[in-house]
Coordinates of C-alpha atoms and ligand atoms in Angstrom, one line a residue:
M406 CA 0.5 -4.7 27.0
S407 CA -2.1 -7.2 27.8
F408 CA -1.6 -11.0 27.9
I409 CA -4.3 -12.9 26.4
V410 CA -4.9 -16.6 26.9
A411 CA -7.8 -18.0 24.8
I412 CA -9.5 -21.4 25.8
D413 CA -11.9 -22.6 23.2
G414 CA -13.8 -26.0 22.7
P415 CA -16.9 -27.5 23.0
A416 CA -19.3 -27.8 26.0
G417 CA -18.1 -30.2 28.7
T418 CA -14.4 -30.3 27.9
G419 CA -13.6 -28.7 31.4
K420 CA -12.9 -25.4 30.0
G421 CA -14.6 -23.8 33.0
T422 CA -12.7 -25.7 35.7
V423 CA -9.4 -25.4 33.9
T424 CA -9.9 -21.7 33.2
K425 CA -10.6 -21.0 36.8
I426 CA -7.4 -22.7 38.1
L427 CA -5.3 -21.2 35.5
A428 CA -6.7 -17.7 36.2
K429 CA -5.8 -18.0 39.9
K430 CA -2.3 -19.6 39.2
F431 CA -1.3 -16.9 36.6
K432 CA -3.3 -14.0 38.1
L433 CA -5.4 -13.6 35.1
L434 CA -8.9 -12.0 34.8
N435 CA -11.3 -14.9 34.2
I436 CA -13.8 -14.1 31.6
D437 CA -16.3 -16.7 30.8
T438 CA -17.9 -15.7 27.4
G439 CA -20.6 -18.3 27.3
A440 CA -22.0 -16.4 30.4
T441 CA -22.6 -13.4 28.6
Y442 CA -24.8 -15.4 26.0
R443 CA -26.3 -17.1 28.9
C444 CA -27.4 -13.6 30.3
V445 CA -29.0 -12.5 27.0
T446 CA -30.8 -15.7 27.1
L447 CA -32.0 -15.3 30.7
E448 CA -33.1 -12.0 29.9
M449 CA -35.0 -13.0 26.9
L450 CA -36.8 -15.8 29.1
N451 CA -37.4 -13.4 31.8
K452 CA -39.2 -11.1 29.3
G453 CA -41.0 -13.8 27.5
V454 CA -39.1 -12.8 24.2
K455 CA -39.0 -15.6 21.5
L456 CA -36.1 -16.3 19.2
E457 CA -37.9 -14.8 16.3
E458 CA -38.7 -11.6 17.8
L459 CA -35.7 -9.7 16.7
D460 CA -36.9 -6.3 17.4
K461 CA -37.4 -7.1 21.0
I462 CA -34.1 -8.8 21.2
K463 CA -32.4 -5.8 19.9
E464 CA -34.3 -3.6 22.7
I465 CA -32.9 -6.1 25.1
L466 CA -29.4 -5.6 23.7
E467 CA -29.7 -2.0 24.1
N468 CA -30.2 -2.0 27.6
I469 CA -28.6 -4.9 29.1
K470 CA -25.7 -4.5 31.5
I471 CA -23.6 -7.7 31.9
E472 CA -20.9 -7.7 34.5
I473 CA -18.4 -10.4 35.4
E474 CA -16.8 -10.2 38.8
N475 CA -13.8 -12.4 39.9
T476 CA -14.2 -12.8 43.8
K477 CA -12.6 -15.2 46.2
E478 CA -15.4 -17.5 46.2
G479 CA -15.3 -17.7 42.2
Q480 CA -16.8 -15.8 39.3
K481 CA -20.0 -14.1 39.7
V482 CA -22.0 -12.9 37.0
F483 CA -24.3 -9.9 37.1
L484 CA -27.3 -9.1 34.9
N485 CA -28.5 -5.7 35.3
G486 CA -27.3 -5.5 38.7
E487 CA -28.8 -8.8 39.8
D488 CA -26.4 -11.7 40.8
V489 CA -27.5 -14.4 38.2
T490 CA -24.3 -16.7 38.8
E491 CA -26.7 -19.8 39.4
K492 CA -29.7 -18.8 37.3
I493 CA -27.8 -18.7 34.0
R494 CA -26.9 -22.5 34.6
S495 CA -30.6 -23.4 34.5
K496 CA -31.9 -26.1 32.2
E497 CA -34.1 -23.6 30.4
V498 CA -31.1 -21.3 29.7
T499 CA -29.1 -24.1 28.6
E500 CA -31.4 -25.5 26.2
L501 CA -31.8 -22.2 24.3
V502 CA -28.3 -20.3 24.7
S503 CA -26.7 -21.9 21.5
Q504 CA -29.6 -20.7 19.2
V505 CA -29.4 -17.3 21.2
S506 CA -25.7 -17.0 20.5
S507 CA -26.4 -17.6 16.8
I508 CA -28.3 -14.5 16.4
K509 CA -25.8 -12.0 14.7
E510 CA -26.9 -8.9 16.6
V511 CA -26.1 -10.8 19.8
R512 CA -22.9 -12.0 18.6
F513 CA -21.7 -8.5 17.7
K514 CA -23.0 -6.9 21.1
M515 CA -21.3 -9.5 23.2
V516 CA -18.0 -9.8 21.3
D517 CA -17.7 -6.1 21.6
L518 CA -18.5 -6.4 25.4
Q519 CA -16.0 -9.3 25.9
R520 CA -13.1 -7.2 24.0
K521 CA -14.0 -4.2 26.2
M522 CA -14.0 -6.6 29.5
A523 CA -10.5 -7.4 28.4
E524 CA -9.0 -4.0 27.5
G525 CA -5.7 -3.6 28.8
K526 CA -5.8 -6.4 31.0
N527 CA -4.2 -9.7 31.4
V528 CA -7.0 -12.3 30.8
I529 CA -8.0 -15.8 30.4
M530 CA -11.1 -16.0 28.1
E531 CA -13.0 -19.3 27.7
G532 CA -15.4 -19.6 24.8
R533 CA -16.0 -21.0 21.2
D534 CA -14.5 -18.4 19.0
I535 CA -11.8 -16.6 21.2
G536 CA -8.8 -17.6 19.3
T537 CA -10.5 -17.2 16.0
Y538 CA -12.7 -14.2 16.3
V539 CA -12.6 -12.2 19.6
F540 CA -8.9 -12.3 19.9
P541 CA -7.2 -13.8 16.9
S542 CA -3.9 -12.6 18.1
A543 CA -4.1 -14.1 21.5
D544 CA -0.7 -15.2 23.0
V545 CA -1.7 -18.4 23.9
K546 CA -4.6 -20.3 22.3
I547 CA -5.7 -23.7 23.5
Y548 CA -8.6 -25.8 21.7
L549 CA -9.7 -28.2 24.5
D550 CA -11.6 -31.3 23.1
A551 CA -13.0 -34.5 24.6
D552 CA -15.1 -37.4 23.4
L553 CA -19.0 -36.5 23.2
E554 CA -20.0 -39.3 25.9
E555 CA -17.3 -38.2 28.2
R556 CA -18.2 -34.6 28.1
A557 CA -22.1 -35.7 28.7
K558 CA -20.9 -37.7 31.9
R559 CA -18.8 -34.7 33.1
R560 CA -21.7 -32.1 32.5
F561 CA -24.4 -34.6 34.1
L562 CA -22.1 -35.1 37.3
Q563 CA -21.5 -31.4 37.4
N564 CA -25.4 -30.6 37.1
R565 CA -26.1 -33.3 39.9
E566 CA -23.7 -31.4 42.2
K567 CA -25.1 -28.1 41.7
G568 CA -28.8 -29.6 42.1
I569 CA -29.8 -29.2 38.5
D570 CA -32.4 -32.0 37.8
I571 CA -31.7 -33.1 34.2
N572 CA -31.0 -36.8 33.2
Y573 CA -28.1 -38.2 31.5
V574 CA -29.6 -38.8 28.3
D575 CA -31.1 -35.3 28.2
V576 CA -27.6 -34.0 28.7
L577 CA -26.2 -35.7 26.0
E578 CA -28.9 -34.8 23.5
N579 CA -28.3 -31.2 24.7
I580 CA -24.8 -31.4 24.3
K581 CA -25.0 -32.8 20.9
Q582 CA -27.2 -30.3 19.5
R583 CA -25.3 -27.5 21.1
D584 CA -22.2 -29.0 19.4
E585 CA -23.8 -29.0 16.0
N586 CA -25.2 -25.6 16.2
D587 CA -22.1 -24.2 17.9
R588 CA -20.0 -25.6 14.8
C589 CA -22.4 -24.4 12.1
K590 CA -22.9 -20.5 13.2
E591 CA -22.5 -18.1 10.6
I592 CA -20.4 -15.9 12.9
G593 CA -18.1 -17.2 15.6
A594 CA -18.6 -20.8 14.9
L595 CA -16.6 -23.2 17.0
K596 CA -13.6 -24.0 14.8
L597 CA -9.9 -24.7 15.4
A598 CA -7.6 -21.8 15.1
K599 CA -4.6 -22.7 13.0
D600 CA -2.3 -21.8 15.7
A601 CA -4.0 -23.3 18.6
E602 CA -2.8 -26.2 20.6
V603 CA -5.2 -29.0 20.8
I604 CA -5.5 -30.8 24.0
D605 CA -7.7 -33.9 24.3
S606 CA -9.0 -34.3 27.7
T607 CA -10.8 -37.6 27.4
Q608 CA -8.1 -39.8 28.9
I609 CA -6.4 -37.5 31.1
S610 CA -7.2 -35.7 34.4
I611 CA -8.0 -32.0 34.8
N612 CA -4.8 -31.6 36.7
Q613 CA -2.8 -32.8 33.8
V614 CA -4.6 -30.5 31.5
V615 CA -3.9 -27.7 33.7
R616 CA -0.1 -28.6 33.9
E617 CA 0.1 -28.9 29.9
I618 CA -1.6 -25.4 29.4
S619 CA 0.6 -24.1 32.2
Q620 CA 3.7 -25.2 30.5
I621 CA 2.4 -23.5 27.2
I622 CA 1.8 -20.3 29.2
I623 CA 5.2 -20.3 30.8
N624 CA 6.9 -21.0 27.7
K625 CA 5.0 -18.0 25.9
K626 CA 5.8 -15.7 28.7
E627 CA 9.7 -16.5 28.3
E628 CA 9.4 -16.0 24.7
I629 CA 7.7 -12.6 25.2
K630 CA 10.5 -11.6 27.9
L631 CA 13.1 -12.7 25.5
E632 CA 11.5 -10.9 22.6
K633 CA 11.3 -7.8 24.6
K634 CA 14.9 -8.1 25.6
I635 CA 15.9 -8.6 21.9
Y636 CA 13.9 -5.7 20.7
K637 CA 14.9 -3.2 23.4
V638 CA 16.8 -0.3 21.7
R639 CA 19.9 0.3 23.8
K640 CA 21.4 3.8 23.7
E641 CA 24.8 4.9 22.1
T642 CA 27.3 5.6 25.0
T643 CA 30.9 6.5 24.8
W644 CA 31.7 3.1 26.4
K645 CA 29.9 1.3 23.9
R646 CA 31.4 3.1 20.9
F647 CA 34.8 2.3 22.6
L648 CA 34.0 -1.2 23.0
R649 CA 32.8 -1.6 19.6
N650 CA 35.9 0.0 18.0
I651 CA 38.0 -2.4 20.0
I652 CA 35.9 -5.5 19.0
K653 CA 36.0 -4.2 15.4
G654 CA 39.5 -3.8 15.1
T655 CA 40.3 -7.1 16.8
L656 CA 37.8 -9.1 14.7
A657 CA 39.1 -7.3 11.5
V658 CA 42.6 -8.5 12.2
V659 CA 41.4 -12.1 12.8
Y660 CA 39.2 -12.0 9.6
K661 CA 42.3 -10.8 7.7
I662 CA 44.3 -13.8 9.0
A663 CA 41.5 -16.1 8.2
F664 CA 40.7 -14.9 4.5
Q665 CA 42.6 -12.7 2.0
V666 CA 39.9 -10.1 1.8
K667 CA 39.8 -8.0 -1.5
I668 CA 37.6 -4.7 -1.1
N669 CA 36.8 -2.8 -4.3
G670 CA 35.0 0.6 -3.8
K671 CA 33.7 2.0 -0.8
V672 CA 30.8 3.9 0.9
P673 CA 30.4 7.7 0.9
S674 CA 31.8 9.0 4.3
E675 CA 28.5 10.7 5.1
G676 CA 24.6 10.3 4.4
S677 CA 22.1 7.5 4.9
Y678 CA 22.6 4.3 2.3
I679 CA 21.2 1.1 2.5
L680 CA 23.8 -1.4 1.7
C681 CA 22.3 -4.4 -0.2
C682 CA 24.3 -7.4 -0.4
N683 CA 24.2 -11.1 -1.4
H684 CA 24.4 -13.8 1.2
I685 CA 26.6 -16.9 0.8
N686 CA 27.8 -17.3 4.4
Y687 CA 27.3 -16.2 7.9
L688 CA 30.7 -14.4 7.7
D689 CA 29.7 -12.3 4.9
A690 CA 28.1 -9.8 6.9
A691 CA 31.1 -9.3 9.1
A692 CA 33.1 -8.4 6.0
I693 CA 30.8 -5.5 5.5
V694 CA 30.6 -4.5 9.2
L695 CA 34.5 -4.9 10.1
F696 CA 35.7 -3.3 7.0
N697 CA 33.7 -0.1 7.1
K698 CA 34.9 3.1 8.6
R699 CA 31.2 3.8 9.5
K700 CA 28.9 1.7 11.6
V701 CA 26.8 -0.5 9.5
N702 CA 23.4 -1.4 11.3
F703 CA 22.6 -4.9 9.9
V704 CA 19.3 -6.4 9.7
A705 CA 19.6 -9.9 11.2
K706 CA 17.0 -12.6 11.7
E707 CA 15.6 -12.5 15.3
D708 CA 16.4 -16.3 15.9
L709 CA 20.3 -15.2 15.9
F710 CA 19.8 -12.9 19.0
K711 CA 18.7 -16.0 21.2
N712 CA 22.6 -16.9 21.2
R713 CA 24.2 -15.1 24.0
L714 CA 27.4 -13.9 22.3
L715 CA 25.5 -12.9 19.1
F716 CA 22.9 -11.0 21.2
W717 CA 25.7 -9.1 23.0
L718 CA 27.5 -8.5 19.6
G719 CA 24.0 -7.3 18.2
H720 CA 23.7 -4.8 20.7
I721 CA 27.3 -3.4 20.4
F722 CA 27.0 -3.3 16.8
D723 CA 23.2 -2.0 16.9
A724 CA 22.1 -4.9 14.7
I725 CA 18.3 -4.8 13.9
P726 CA 16.4 -7.9 14.8
I727 CA 13.7 -9.0 12.3
K728 CA 11.0 -11.7 12.3
R729 CA 11.3 -13.4 8.9
D730 CA 7.8 -15.0 8.8
M731 CA 5.8 -11.9 9.0
Q732 CA 5.7 -8.2 8.3
D733 CA 7.8 -7.0 11.1
I734 CA 6.7 -3.3 11.7
E735 CA 8.9 -2.8 14.5
A736 CA 12.0 -3.9 12.6
M737 CA 10.8 -1.5 9.7
K738 CA 10.5 1.4 12.1
R739 CA 14.1 1.1 13.5
C740 CA 15.6 0.8 9.9
L741 CA 13.7 3.8 9.0
K742 CA 14.9 5.5 12.1
V743 CA 18.6 4.5 11.3
L744 CA 18.2 6.0 7.6
K745 CA 16.6 9.2 9.0
N746 CA 19.4 9.6 11.3
G747 CA 21.7 9.7 8.5
E748 CA 23.4 6.1 9.2
L749 CA 24.0 3.0 7.2
L750 CA 21.5 0.2 7.1
G751 CA 22.9 -3.2 6.0
I752 CA 20.3 -5.7 4.6
F753 CA 20.3 -9.2 2.6
P754 CA 17.4 -8.8 0.1
E755 CA 17.8 -12.5 -0.5
G756 CA 16.3 -13.0 3.1
T757 CA 18.2 -16.1 3.4
R758 CA 21.7 -17.7 2.9
K759 CA 22.1 -18.7 -0.9
G760 CA 18.7 -17.3 -2.0
L761 CA 20.0 -16.5 -5.3
E762 CA 21.3 -20.0 -5.9
K763 CA 18.1 -21.5 -4.9
N764 CA 16.3 -19.2 -7.2
G765 CA 14.3 -17.7 -4.3
K766 CA 12.2 -14.6 -4.8
A767 CA 14.3 -11.6 -3.2
K768 CA 12.4 -9.7 -0.4
N769 CA 11.1 -6.1 -1.0
G770 CA 12.0 -4.6 2.5
A771 CA 15.1 -2.8 1.1
A772 CA 13.3 -1.5 -1.9
F773 CA 10.5 -0.3 0.4
M774 CA 12.9 1.5 2.7
A775 CA 14.7 3.1 0.0
I776 CA 11.5 4.5 -1.7
K777 CA 10.0 5.3 1.9
S778 CA 13.1 7.2 3.0
K779 CA 14.8 8.4 -0.2
A780 CA 18.0 6.9 0.7
K781 CA 20.0 5.4 -2.0
V782 CA 21.2 1.8 -2.2
I783 CA 24.6 0.6 -2.6
P784 CA 24.7 -2.7 -4.0
I785 CA 27.4 -5.1 -2.9
G786 CA 28.5 -8.3 -4.4
I787 CA 30.6 -10.9 -2.4
H788 CA 32.1 -13.9 -3.4
G789 CA 34.5 -16.4 -2.1
S790 CA 34.5 -19.9 -0.8
F791 CA 35.1 -18.9 2.7
K792 CA 37.5 -21.6 3.2
P793 CA 40.6 -20.7 5.6
F794 CA 42.9 -18.3 3.8
S795 CA 41.0 -18.4 0.5
K796 CA 40.2 -14.9 -1.2
V797 CA 37.0 -13.2 -0.2
Y798 CA 35.9 -10.6 -2.7
V799 CA 33.5 -7.6 -1.5
N800 CA 32.7 -5.4 -4.5
Y801 CA 30.7 -2.0 -3.8
G802 CA 28.8 -0.8 -6.6
E803 CA 27.7 2.8 -7.4
P804 CA 24.7 4.1 -5.3
I805 CA 21.2 3.4 -7.0
D806 CA 18.6 6.0 -6.7
L807 CA 15.0 4.5 -6.4
S808 CA 13.2 7.8 -5.7
N809 CA 11.5 7.6 -9.0
Y810 CA 9.9 4.2 -8.2
S811 CA 6.4 4.2 -6.4
K812 CA 5.5 1.7 -3.7
E813 CA 3.6 -0.2 -6.3
E814 CA 6.8 -0.8 -8.1
L815 CA 8.5 -2.4 -5.4
D816 CA 9.2 -5.6 -7.3
E817 CA 10.9 -3.7 -10.4
A818 CA 12.9 -1.8 -7.7
T819 CA 14.0 -4.9 -6.0
E820 CA 15.0 -6.5 -9.3
K821 CA 17.1 -3.5 -10.2
I822 CA 18.8 -3.9 -6.9
M823 CA 19.5 -7.6 -7.4
Q824 CA 20.7 -7.2 -10.9
E825 CA 23.4 -4.9 -9.8
I826 CA 24.5 -7.3 -7.0
V827 CA 24.7 -10.3 -9.5
I828 CA 26.9 -8.4 -11.7
L829 CA 29.1 -7.5 -8.6
T830 CA 29.4 -10.8 -7.4
K831 CA 31.3 -11.9 -10.6
K832 CA 34.0 -9.0 -10.3
E833 CA 37.5 -10.4 -9.6
D834 CA 40.0 -7.8 -9.6
Ligands
LIG1705 O1 -19.5 -22.3 27.5 P1 -21.1 -22.3 27.8 O2 -21.7 -23.8 27.8 O3 -21.4 -21.6 29.0 O4 -21.8 -21.6 26.5 C1 -22.9 -21.4 26.3 C2 -23.3 -21.2 24.7 O5 -22.9 -19.8 24.3 C3 -22.7 -22.3 23.9 O6 -23.7 -23.2 23.7 C4 -22.3 -21.6 22.9 C5 -22.4 -20.1 23.2 N1 -20.9 -19.4 23.1 C6 -20.7 -19.0 22.0 O7 -21.3 -19.2 21.1 N2 -19.3 -18.4 21.7 C7 -18.6 -18.2 22.9 N3 -17.5 -17.7 22.8 C8 -19.0 -18.8 24.1 C9 -20.2 -19.4 24.1

């Protein structure tokens, strides 16, 4: 799986310099997407093609070959085999490139090319629309900004260093115009992705910007590593089963000392069922897992697995981590696999503790899985104060068959499950 860092922002914010340093530091392929638009512009200038000559531009796009190579001396850009690294930074190209990049056909072709360049690789890509359009699911999104005058000053000094003859006022004017054009494009406009980190470099040095982004990249890599660990499916072994039984027995004794557990009803000894329960306390799932002869694979929010002990228990009891703020396809697949294997799946349709009390809308996940797998739902009503030595009632209901519901009736199916659960939470005998 590839790792993608998107660095977006207006001209002159130091994106190029920062990207180059970060690419080296984190061994990422550096793709300067602006260079691809500059190549098209250069080719148009070489062939004397004007902005309004769309047919000729399309012809150029059909035959153009753009390659970006990361060498020891830096990034090299090739246009139809020729090294144009310097030529694409000329005043003529710079003045025209923003308008060229606004042409819909040019954008589609370049975005396609940029995505292909990144395919299967770990990359850092700088541009205007990377985090919003080219790679909206990039792992890290940075929006680099700086005051207009500061950006113009930087670009002016950069040009002077490269021997490009353009005065400060012209640079300022060009950046101003490009800003406006880049922000108002029909497709791929420069805008802030909602999940991007904004860094304003007006008052801080390049090294500081690099440090800040480096920390964001390191944190993200650690998060991905942890997520991989959490989501790793661990095989059932004799040792694991043995350990589970010992822990289950021990915790069940402790639980019974702490609370007077009253269990009504039970789960069939065979077959796949979805155990749906109300959620009033962190300890309610334990009452279902510990006092069931069969293993219950409980779905639990991913965050819990960040705790070492819970991570380990989760592994022993084959709990299924789930991301609550999005459709977690990976978790869904694991749930369906559990049901396919004829096992028990435990789930809190409320999605959060005391969801019923808070009048929250129950989640449709359990109903979806019941309809998809044809497994029956066993409603469970738990109630009790969970104060030491108090009574905890665990009331199992009759299995509910939802096979005659369609996927369009998820709300109705969820409602049915919830109604049964509510009735069961009131039972006290
Ligand atoms: O980053 P740069 O100055 O080399 O970019 C040149 C132009 O290309 C810039 O004015 C806007 C355009 N561009 C774009 O529209 N989308 C990108 N992802 C990158 C650059």
